[in-house]
Coordinates of C-alpha atoms in Angstrom, one line a residue:
M1 CA 33.6 -5.4 -27.6
G2 CA 33.0 -2.9 -24.7
R3 CA 34.8 -2.0 -21.6
D4 CA 36.7 -5.4 -21.7
Q5 CA 37.9 -4.6 -25.2
E6 CA 38.6 -1.0 -24.3
D7 CA 40.6 -2.2 -21.3
S8 CA 42.3 -4.7 -23.5
M9 CA 43.4 -2.0 -26.0
I10 CA 44.8 0.1 -23.2
S11 CA 46.4 -2.9 -21.5
D12 CA 48.1 -3.9 -24.7
L13 CA 49.7 -0.5 -24.9
L14 CA 50.7 -0.5 -21.2
A15 CA 52.3 -4.0 -21.7
K16 CA 54.7 -2.4 -24.2
N17 CA 56.1 0.0 -21.5
P18 CA 59.9 -0.6 -21.6
C19 CA 60.0 0.3 -17.9
R20 CA 58.0 -2.8 -17.0
S21 CA 60.9 -5.0 -18.2
G22 CA 62.7 -7.1 -15.6
E23 CA 66.0 -5.7 -16.9
L24 CA 65.4 -2.3 -15.6
D25 CA 66.8 -1.4 -12.2
L26 CA 65.1 1.5 -10.5
N27 CA 68.2 2.1 -8.5
W28 CA 69.9 3.3 -11.6
P29 CA 70.5 7.0 -12.0
V30 CA 67.7 8.7 -13.9
E31 CA 70.1 9.4 -16.8
R32 CA 70.7 5.7 -17.2
I33 CA 67.0 4.9 -17.1
I34 CA 66.5 7.5 -19.9
K35 CA 69.1 5.8 -22.1
Y36 CA 67.4 2.5 -21.4
V37 CA 63.9 3.8 -22.3
A38 CA 65.2 5.7 -25.4
G39 CA 66.9 2.6 -26.7
S40 CA 63.8 0.4 -26.4
S41 CA 62.7 -1.1 -29.7
Q42 CA 59.2 -1.5 -28.3
L43 CA 58.7 2.2 -27.8
A44 CA 60.6 3.4 -30.9
G45 CA 58.6 1.0 -33.1
L46 CA 55.2 1.8 -31.6
E47 CA 53.1 3.6 -34.3
E48 CA 50.6 6.2 -33.2
L49 CA 46.9 5.1 -33.5
C50 CA 45.2 7.1 -36.2
K51 CA 41.7 8.0 -37.1
S52 CA 40.2 5.5 -39.5
D53 CA 36.8 5.0 -41.2
L54 CA 37.3 1.3 -41.1
E55 CA 38.1 1.2 -37.4
A56 CA 35.2 3.6 -36.6
S57 CA 32.8 1.3 -38.5
K58 CA 34.0 -1.8 -36.7
L59 CA 33.6 0.0 -33.3
R60 CA 30.1 1.1 -34.3
E61 CA 29.2 -2.4 -35.2
F62 CA 30.3 -3.6 -31.8
G63 CA 28.2 -0.9 -30.3
N64 CA 25.2 -2.0 -32.4
H65 CA 25.7 -5.5 -31.1
F66 CA 25.5 -4.4 -27.4
Y67 CA 22.6 -2.1 -28.3
R68 CA 20.6 -5.1 -29.6
L69 CA 21.4 -6.9 -26.4
R70 CA 20.0 -3.9 -24.5
N71 CA 23.4 -3.4 -22.8
L72 CA 23.4 0.4 -23.2
V73 CA 26.4 1.0 -21.1
E74 CA 28.7 -1.1 -23.2
A75 CA 27.1 0.2 -26.4
T76 CA 27.9 3.8 -25.2
F77 CA 31.6 2.9 -24.7
C78 CA 31.8 1.4 -28.2
Y79 CA 30.1 4.4 -29.8
N80 CA 32.5 6.8 -28.0
Q81 CA 35.4 4.9 -29.3
A82 CA 33.9 5.0 -32.8
I83 CA 33.4 8.8 -32.5
C84 CA 37.1 9.1 -31.5
H85 CA 38.3 7.0 -34.4
A86 CA 36.2 8.6 -37.0
P87 CA 37.9 11.2 -39.2
P88 CA 36.4 14.7 -38.9
D89 CA 35.0 14.7 -42.5
S90 CA 33.6 11.1 -42.2
E91 CA 30.0 9.9 -42.3
Q92 CA 31.1 7.6 -39.5
L93 CA 31.4 10.5 -37.1
G94 CA 27.8 11.6 -37.7
M95 CA 26.6 8.0 -37.5
G96 CA 28.4 7.5 -34.2
Y97 CA 26.6 10.6 -32.7
A98 CA 23.3 9.3 -34.1
N99 CA 23.8 5.9 -32.5
R100 CA 24.5 7.6 -29.2
S101 CA 21.4 9.7 -29.5
A102 CA 19.3 6.5 -29.7
I103 CA 20.8 5.3 -26.4
C104 CA 20.1 8.7 -24.8
F105 CA 16.5 8.5 -26.0
E106 CA 16.0 5.1 -24.6
M107 CA 17.4 6.2 -21.3
R108 CA 15.0 9.2 -21.3
D109 CA 17.8 11.7 -21.4
Y110 CA 16.1 13.7 -24.1
E111 CA 18.3 16.8 -23.8
M112 CA 21.4 14.6 -24.3
A113 CA 19.7 12.9 -27.2
L114 CA 19.1 16.3 -28.8
F115 CA 22.7 17.2 -28.4
N116 CA 23.8 14.1 -30.2
I117 CA 21.3 14.6 -33.0
Q118 CA 22.6 18.1 -33.6
M119 CA 26.2 16.8 -33.6
A120 CA 25.2 14.1 -36.1
K121 CA 23.5 16.7 -38.4
K122 CA 26.7 18.8 -38.3
H123 CA 29.0 16.0 -39.0
N124 CA 28.1 14.4 -42.3
Y125 CA 25.2 12.2 -41.2
P126 CA 23.9 10.5 -44.4
D127 CA 20.9 12.1 -46.1
K128 CA 19.4 8.7 -46.8
L129 CA 19.1 8.1 -43.1
M130 CA 18.1 11.6 -42.1
A131 CA 14.3 11.0 -41.8
K132 CA 14.7 8.6 -38.9
L133 CA 17.0 11.0 -37.1
L134 CA 14.6 13.9 -37.6
E135 CA 11.7 11.8 -36.2
R136 CA 13.8 11.1 -33.1
E137 CA 14.5 14.8 -32.8
R138 CA 10.7 15.7 -32.9
N139 CA 10.0 13.0 -30.3
C140 CA 12.6 14.4 -28.0
R141 CA 11.3 17.9 -28.2
Q142 CA 7.7 16.7 -27.7
R143 CA 8.7 14.6 -24.6
I144 CA 10.5 17.6 -23.1
A145 CA 7.5 19.9 -23.9
D146 CA 5.2 17.3 -22.2
G147 CA 7.2 17.5 -19.0
H148 CA 9.0 14.1 -19.3
S149 CA 12.5 15.5 -18.9
K150 CA 14.5 13.9 -16.0
G151 CA 14.8 17.3 -14.5
T152 CA 16.8 20.5 -15.0
V153 CA 16.4 22.1 -11.5
P154 CA 18.5 20.7 -8.7
N155 CA 16.7 19.9 -5.5
P156 CA 18.4 20.0 -3.1
R157 CA 20.8 22.5 -4.5
M158 CA 24.3 21.7 -3.2
G159 CA 25.5 25.3 -3.1
F160 CA 27.2 27.4 -0.4
N161 CA 25.2 27.7 2.8
V162 CA 27.8 29.8 4.6
D163 CA 29.5 33.1 3.9
I164 CA 32.0 33.1 1.0
N165 CA 35.6 34.4 1.0
P166 CA 35.3 37.5 -1.3
R167 CA 38.8 36.9 -2.7
I168 CA 38.3 33.2 -3.2
P169 CA 34.6 32.9 -4.3
F170 CA 34.7 29.1 -4.1
L171 CA 35.9 28.9 -0.4
A172 CA 33.9 29.5 2.7
K173 CA 34.9 32.6 4.7
G174 CA 36.7 31.8 8.0
I175 CA 39.2 29.2 6.6
A176 CA 42.9 29.9 6.6
M177 CA 46.1 28.0 5.8
G178 CA 48.0 26.7 8.8
Y179 CA 51.0 24.5 9.5
D180 CA 51.2 21.3 11.6
P181 CA 54.5 19.5 12.4
R182 CA 52.9 16.1 11.5
F183 CA 50.9 17.0 8.4
G184 CA 52.6 20.1 7.0
R185 CA 50.4 22.8 5.4
G186 CA 46.6 22.4 5.9
L187 CA 43.3 24.3 6.0
V188 CA 42.3 25.5 9.5
A189 CA 38.9 26.7 10.7
E190 CA 39.0 30.3 12.0
K191 CA 35.4 29.9 13.4
D192 CA 33.0 27.0 14.2
F193 CA 31.4 25.1 11.3
N194 CA 28.5 22.6 11.4
A195 CA 27.7 19.3 9.7
G196 CA 26.2 20.0 6.3
D197 CA 28.3 23.2 5.7
L198 CA 29.7 23.3 2.1
I199 CA 33.1 24.9 2.6
L200 CA 34.7 24.4 -0.9
D201 CA 33.3 24.2 -4.4
E202 CA 36.1 24.5 -7.0
T203 CA 37.3 23.4 -10.4
S204 CA 40.7 22.3 -11.6
E205 CA 42.7 23.1 -14.7
L206 CA 45.3 20.6 -13.8
F207 CA 43.9 17.1 -14.0
A208 CA 44.8 13.6 -15.1
H209 CA 43.1 10.2 -15.2
D210 CA 43.9 6.6 -16.1
F211 CA 43.8 6.1 -19.8
N212 CA 41.1 3.5 -19.1
L213 CA 38.7 6.4 -18.4
C214 CA 39.4 8.3 -21.6
F215 CA 36.1 7.3 -23.2
K216 CA 34.0 8.1 -20.1
H217 CA 35.4 11.3 -18.5
C218 CA 36.2 14.7 -19.9
S219 CA 40.0 14.9 -20.2
Q220 CA 40.1 18.5 -19.1
C221 CA 37.6 18.8 -16.2
S222 CA 36.9 15.1 -15.3
A223 CA 33.1 15.5 -15.9
N224 CA 31.5 12.0 -16.1
V225 CA 29.2 12.7 -19.1
C226 CA 30.0 9.8 -21.5
Q227 CA 26.7 10.4 -23.4
I228 CA 27.8 13.9 -24.7
L229 CA 31.6 13.6 -25.0
I230 CA 33.2 15.1 -28.1
P231 CA 36.6 13.8 -29.5
C232 CA 40.0 15.4 -30.0
R233 CA 40.1 16.5 -33.6
T234 CA 43.4 14.6 -34.2
C235 CA 44.0 11.7 -31.8
V236 CA 41.9 8.8 -30.8
L237 CA 42.3 8.8 -27.0
F238 CA 40.9 12.1 -25.6
M239 CA 37.3 13.3 -25.3
Y240 CA 35.8 16.4 -23.8
C241 CA 32.5 17.5 -22.3
S242 CA 32.3 20.7 -24.2
E243 CA 34.1 22.8 -26.9
E244 CA 35.4 25.1 -24.1
C245 CA 37.1 22.2 -22.4
R246 CA 38.5 20.9 -25.7
E247 CA 40.0 24.3 -26.5
L248 CA 41.4 24.9 -23.0
H249 CA 43.0 21.4 -22.9
W250 CA 44.6 22.0 -26.3
K251 CA 46.0 25.4 -25.2
L252 CA 47.4 24.2 -21.8
F253 CA 48.5 20.6 -22.5
H254 CA 47.2 18.6 -25.4
R255 CA 49.1 20.3 -28.2
F256 CA 52.2 18.9 -26.5
E257 CA 50.6 15.4 -26.1
C258 CA 48.6 14.8 -29.2
G259 CA 51.4 13.7 -31.5
V260 CA 52.6 11.1 -29.1
V261 CA 49.5 10.1 -27.3
T262 CA 49.8 6.4 -28.0
K263 CA 53.3 6.3 -26.6
L264 CA 52.1 8.3 -23.6
C265 CA 49.5 5.7 -23.0
C266 CA 52.2 3.1 -23.2
V267 CA 54.4 4.6 -20.5
S268 CA 51.7 6.1 -18.3
G269 CA 51.2 5.2 -14.7
T270 CA 48.2 5.9 -12.5
G271 CA 47.5 9.6 -13.1
D272 CA 51.2 10.4 -13.2
I273 CA 51.0 12.3 -16.4
I274 CA 49.9 15.2 -14.2
T275 CA 53.7 15.8 -13.6
P276 CA 54.6 16.8 -17.2
R277 CA 51.3 18.6 -17.5
F278 CA 52.3 21.0 -14.8
F279 CA 55.5 21.7 -16.7
F280 CA 53.5 22.5 -19.9
Y281 CA 51.0 24.5 -17.9
G282 CA 53.8 26.7 -16.8
L283 CA 55.3 26.9 -20.3
T284 CA 52.0 28.1 -21.6
Q285 CA 51.9 30.9 -19.1
F286 CA 55.3 32.0 -20.3
G287 CA 54.0 32.1 -23.9
D288 CA 56.1 29.1 -24.8
D289 CA 59.2 31.1 -24.0
L290 CA 61.3 28.4 -22.5
Q291 CA 64.2 30.8 -21.7
A292 CA 61.9 33.1 -19.7
M293 CA 60.6 30.1 -17.8
M294 CA 64.1 28.9 -17.1
E295 CA 65.2 32.2 -15.7
Y296 CA 62.2 32.3 -13.3
C297 CA 62.2 28.6 -12.3
E298 CA 65.9 28.3 -11.7
K299 CA 65.8 30.9 -8.9
E300 CA 66.1 29.6 -5.3
V301 CA 62.9 30.0 -3.3
S302 CA 63.2 30.3 0.4
T303 CA 59.7 31.1 1.5
Q304 CA 56.7 28.8 1.5
S305 CA 53.9 29.8 -0.8
N306 CA 50.3 30.4 0.3
P307 CA 47.6 29.9 -2.3
L308 CA 45.0 31.7 -0.1
E309 CA 46.9 35.0 -0.7
L310 CA 45.9 35.0 -4.4
D311 CA 42.9 36.9 -5.6
F312 CA 40.9 34.1 -7.3
A313 CA 38.1 36.5 -8.1
N314 CA 40.5 37.8 -10.8
L315 CA 42.5 34.6 -11.4
D316 CA 45.9 35.0 -12.9
R317 CA 47.1 31.6 -14.1
M318 CA 50.7 32.8 -14.0
E319 CA 50.4 33.6 -10.3
W320 CA 48.9 30.2 -9.6
F321 CA 51.7 28.5 -11.4
R322 CA 54.2 30.5 -9.4
V323 CA 52.6 29.6 -6.1
L324 CA 52.6 25.9 -7.0
H325 CA 56.1 26.0 -8.4
N326 CA 57.3 27.5 -5.2
T327 CA 55.9 24.7 -3.1
H328 CA 58.7 22.9 -1.3
P329 CA 59.1 19.4 -2.8
R330 CA 59.4 16.4 -0.7
G331 CA 62.0 13.6 -1.4
L332 CA 61.7 11.9 -4.9
D333 CA 61.8 8.5 -3.3
S334 CA 58.5 9.0 -1.6
S335 CA 56.8 10.2 -4.8
P336 CA 54.7 7.7 -6.8
G337 CA 56.1 7.1 -10.2
G338 CA 59.5 8.6 -9.3
K339 CA 62.5 8.3 -11.7
R340 CA 60.8 5.7 -13.9
A341 CA 57.9 8.0 -14.8
V342 CA 60.2 11.0 -15.2
A343 CA 62.5 9.1 -17.6
S344 CA 59.6 7.7 -19.6
Y345 CA 57.9 11.1 -20.1
F346 CA 61.2 12.8 -20.8
V347 CA 61.9 10.4 -23.7
V348 CA 58.4 10.3 -25.1
F349 CA 57.7 14.1 -25.1
L350 CA 61.0 14.7 -26.9
M351 CA 59.7 12.5 -29.7
N352 CA 57.0 15.1 -30.4
P353 CA 58.1 17.6 -33.0
V354 CA 56.0 20.3 -31.3
V355 CA 58.0 19.8 -28.1
K356 CA 61.3 19.5 -29.8
S357 CA 60.8 22.8 -31.6
I358 CA 60.7 24.5 -28.1
I359 CA 63.1 22.3 -26.2
R360 CA 66.0 22.6 -28.7
T361 CA 69.3 22.7 -26.9
E362 CA 71.1 20.5 -24.3
S363 CA 70.5 23.2 -21.6
H364 CA 66.8 23.2 -22.5
R365 CA 66.7 19.4 -22.2
Q366 CA 68.5 19.5 -18.8
F367 CA 66.0 22.1 -17.6
F368 CA 63.1 19.9 -18.7
L369 CA 64.6 16.9 -16.9
R370 CA 65.2 18.9 -13.7
S371 CA 61.7 20.3 -13.8
L372 CA 60.1 16.9 -14.2
L373 CA 62.2 15.5 -11.3
R374 CA 61.2 18.5 -9.1
Y375 CA 57.5 18.3 -10.0
S376 CA 57.3 14.6 -9.6
S377 CA 58.2 15.0 -5.9
M378 CA 56.0 18.1 -5.5
I379 CA 52.8 17.5 -7.5
H380 CA 51.8 14.1 -6.2
P381 CA 51.7 15.3 -2.6
L382 CA 49.5 18.2 -3.7
A383 CA 47.2 16.1 -5.9
T384 CA 43.8 15.0 -4.7
T385 CA 43.0 11.5 -5.8
F386 CA 39.6 10.0 -6.5
F387 CA 38.6 6.4 -7.2
T388 CA 35.9 5.2 -9.5
S389 CA 33.6 2.3 -8.5
D390 CA 35.6 -0.1 -10.7
G391 CA 39.0 0.9 -9.2
H392 CA 40.3 3.4 -11.7
M393 CA 41.9 6.6 -10.4
F394 CA 42.0 10.2 -11.4
A395 CA 43.9 13.1 -9.8
A396 CA 43.6 16.8 -9.7
V397 CA 45.8 19.6 -8.4
L398 CA 43.2 22.0 -7.0
P399 CA 43.9 25.7 -6.2
I400 CA 42.8 25.4 -2.6
G401 CA 41.6 21.8 -2.0
S402 CA 45.1 20.4 -2.5
L403 CA 45.9 21.9 1.0
L404 CA 43.4 19.5 2.6
N405 CA 45.2 16.7 4.4
H406 CA 44.2 13.1 4.8
S407 CA 42.7 11.5 7.9
C408 CA 41.0 8.1 8.2
D409 CA 38.6 10.0 10.5
P410 CA 37.7 12.9 8.1
H411 CA 35.6 15.9 8.9
A412 CA 34.3 16.1 5.4
I413 CA 33.5 14.2 2.2
Q414 CA 34.8 15.3 -1.1
S415 CA 32.7 14.9 -4.2
L416 CA 34.1 15.3 -7.8
N417 CA 31.2 15.5 -10.2
Y418 CA 30.8 17.2 -13.6
G419 CA 34.0 19.1 -13.2
R420 CA 33.4 20.5 -9.7
R421 CA 35.0 19.3 -6.5
K422 CA 32.8 20.0 -3.5
V423 CA 33.9 19.5 0.2
I424 CA 31.0 19.1 2.6
L425 CA 31.4 18.7 6.4
V426 CA 29.8 15.6 7.8
R427 CA 30.6 16.5 11.4
P428 CA 31.2 19.9 13.2
V429 CA 34.6 21.6 13.1
R430 CA 35.6 23.9 15.9
K431 CA 37.6 27.1 15.7
G432 CA 41.4 26.3 15.5
E433 CA 40.9 22.7 14.2
Q434 CA 42.6 21.5 11.0
I435 CA 40.0 20.3 8.5
F436 CA 40.7 16.8 7.2
V437 CA 39.3 14.8 4.3
S438 CA 40.0 11.2 3.3
Y439 CA 42.2 10.2 0.3
G440 CA 40.6 6.7 0.4
P441 CA 40.5 4.8 3.7
I442 CA 37.9 5.8 6.3
W443 CA 37.4 4.0 9.6
W444 CA 33.6 3.8 9.2
R445 CA 33.5 3.1 5.4
H446 CA 35.4 0.4 3.5
I447 CA 36.5 1.4 0.1
P448 CA 37.9 -1.4 -2.1
G449 CA 41.4 -0.7 -3.5
A450 CA 41.8 2.5 -1.5
V451 CA 45.5 2.3 -0.4
L452 CA 47.5 5.3 0.7
P453 CA 50.9 5.9 -1.0
F454 CA 52.3 7.1 2.3
K455 CA 52.4 6.2 6.0
C456 CA 49.3 7.6 7.6
R457 CA 49.8 9.6 10.8
C458 CA 46.2 10.4 11.5
V459 CA 44.5 9.9 14.9
V460 CA 43.2 6.5 13.8
C461 CA 46.5 5.1 12.6
D462 CA 49.2 6.9 14.5
Q463 CA 47.9 6.3 18.0
P464 CA 46.1 2.9 17.9
D465 CA 45.9 2.4 21.7
R466 CA 45.1 5.8 22.9
E467 CA 42.0 7.8 23.8
W468 CA 40.4 8.0 20.3
H469 CA 40.0 4.3 20.0
S470 CA 38.6 4.0 23.5
L471 CA 35.7 6.3 22.5
K472 CA 34.5 4.0 19.8
G473 CA 32.8 1.5 22.2
R474 CA 30.9 4.0 24.4
P475 CA 27.3 3.1 25.1
I476 CA 24.5 4.7 23.0
P477 CA 22.5 7.4 24.9
P478 CA 18.9 6.2 25.6
K479 CA 17.3 9.2 23.8
A480 CA 19.5 8.5 20.8
V481 CA 18.0 5.1 20.3
K482 CA 14.6 6.6 19.8
D483 CA 16.0 9.3 17.4
M484 CA 17.8 6.7 15.4
L485 CA 14.6 4.8 14.8
V486 CA 12.8 8.0 13.7
L487 CA 15.7 9.0 11.4
K488 CA 15.8 5.5 9.8
E489 CA 12.1 5.6 9.1
I490 CA 12.6 9.0 7.4
Y491 CA 15.5 8.1 5.1
E492 CA 14.1 4.7 4.2
K493 CA 10.7 6.0 2.9
A494 CA 10.5 6.2 -0.8
D495 CA 8.0 9.1 -0.7
V496 CA 10.1 11.4 1.4
H497 CA 11.9 14.1 -0.6
P498 CA 15.7 13.8 -0.8
A499 CA 16.1 17.3 0.6
T500 CA 14.0 16.3 3.7
K501 CA 16.2 13.3 4.2
L502 CA 19.4 15.3 4.0
I503 CA 18.1 17.8 6.6
A504 CA 17.1 15.1 9.0
L505 CA 20.5 13.4 8.7
Q506 CA 22.3 16.7 9.1
Q507 CA 20.3 17.6 12.2
F508 CA 21.0 14.2 13.7
M509 CA 24.8 14.6 13.1
K510 CA 24.7 18.0 14.7
R511 CA 22.8 16.8 17.8
Y512 CA 25.0 13.8 18.5
A513 CA 28.4 15.0 17.2
R514 CA 29.8 15.0 20.8
H515 CA 29.5 11.2 20.8
H516 CA 31.9 10.8 17.8
P517 CA 33.6 8.4 17.2
N518 CA 31.0 5.9 18.4
E519 CA 31.3 3.0 15.9
A520 CA 27.9 1.3 16.4
F521 CA 26.0 4.6 16.8
L522 CA 27.4 7.3 14.5
G523 CA 29.5 5.1 12.1
N524 CA 26.4 3.6 10.4
F525 CA 24.7 7.0 10.0
L526 CA 27.9 8.6 8.7
K527 CA 27.8 6.1 5.9
V528 CA 24.2 6.9 5.1
Y529 CA 24.7 10.6 5.4
C530 CA 27.7 10.6 3.0
S531 CA 25.8 8.4 0.5
F532 CA 22.9 10.9 0.4
L533 CA 25.3 13.8 0.0
E534 CA 27.2 12.1 -2.8
M535 CA 23.9 11.2 -4.5
A536 CA 22.7 14.8 -4.2
C537 CA 25.9 16.2 -5.8
E538 CA 25.6 13.7 -8.6
T539 CA 22.0 14.5 -9.3
E540 CA 22.7 18.2 -9.2
G541 CA 25.4 17.8 -11.8
Q542 CA 23.1 15.8 -14.1
R543 CA 20.3 18.3 -13.8
L544 CA 22.6 21.3 -14.5
V545 CA 24.0 19.6 -17.6
R546 CA 20.4 19.0 -18.8
A547 CA 19.5 22.6 -18.1
R548 CA 22.5 23.9 -20.1
L549 CA 21.6 21.6 -23.1
Q550 CA 17.9 22.5 -22.9
A551 CA 18.8 26.3 -22.9
E552 CA 21.0 25.7 -26.0
L553 CA 18.8 23.3 -28.0
V554 CA 15.2 23.6 -27.1

């Protein structure tokens, strides 16, 4: 067992989705689709997966099998599933953490090994096996004391290198919201910015990923820290990078999901659970007072909202909800998931006694349905999507970053690592220009499986025979050839520090930005530059996690 078995478990649940039946006509009114889904014997008869000592033991044995084969990645997946399936008072929970600590030790992630050892000791690890665990703990502490940690100090540090907006402390100063007839709302530069400038570094409280990623990423913040994930206390499909994320996710969303999580997995699409999550996010801000939420949300809104007017230095979640709620929706037909997803989530959530205790009357149910329809057409255009290397997707509605529009010729890369989304410019932006990122396709970088859910109107796609394309084949300046060779020598040397490589690439992009978009010249170096930026963000995240664990445990 491993990822194949994990994918099989999720695939088996998805195969029971009544909306995948050939009998369903998506042209039906949503009310008819709801009746069809509600009447499905597949969904009604689907029992919720429960925690089980026996299942946890089986999963640990699968993990042990892969561990003996030295396939540590597959072993980690199995141990994470075992941790999720183990009841809170079970020895299997402690043994799952202990098994995972052995993997971390072999991977020389000593801080993460210590975390798992502490969790094993707190969760009923058998006394008869304790001596071996304590020996591993002593070895971890000694390795860290001897300087064998993989590192806790980021270098380079991928922090702000420009002035910060005092009201929005995760956004560069000099960026405003603008409006373009083709792209709608977007972020516009109010001054010149250079390649290498970090202009955005934010987190999201509204996030969703494929259920296939539930044993790898934090379900609240998306952090890819599979070696230290902790489980939901009740269900078997959600894990978190910290106690803080687990508590926040429960407060905002998961208390409405936990009782029907198996059915939600069955009907889920690619990240479309973000739609009902926004509804429950709002309900939480109204203190679960559905009547108060109805009175606010049913009002007509004539003015367009501007998130940059909020004071994020003193974040009020209610204000952020109101700003997002007041975003003008686009047509439902253009929204991924559409009526099918709305109908499925409407039926499944109303199977949960927690939800039914709040959504009690017919007027409540109609408001819930209208809200899901509205948010389905509104949230997806606002969501920022990311793809994993194996083709799975996760999406986040970000306070400011959701305003960034797509172009296949982006100004910046976006990196989502360890719960933070950073936007870093890879070429200069001039005052008055709208700042674009890519939602997948980039003219100089092929990304498998990256397909846009809308017709792209960027300079690459909307004007295929005009000036932009004529610039791609310009000759390379003679001096640039020499500089290219010097730069290549720098970034290919193993003994050159990563920070030095980044600086050299950044200076090269500044010097020759006027030749953009020369395909043979700048296209290759943009690929290299982006790879180094992404690697630096990933390394920074890893080291900050180790630093936190070391401060807590050593």
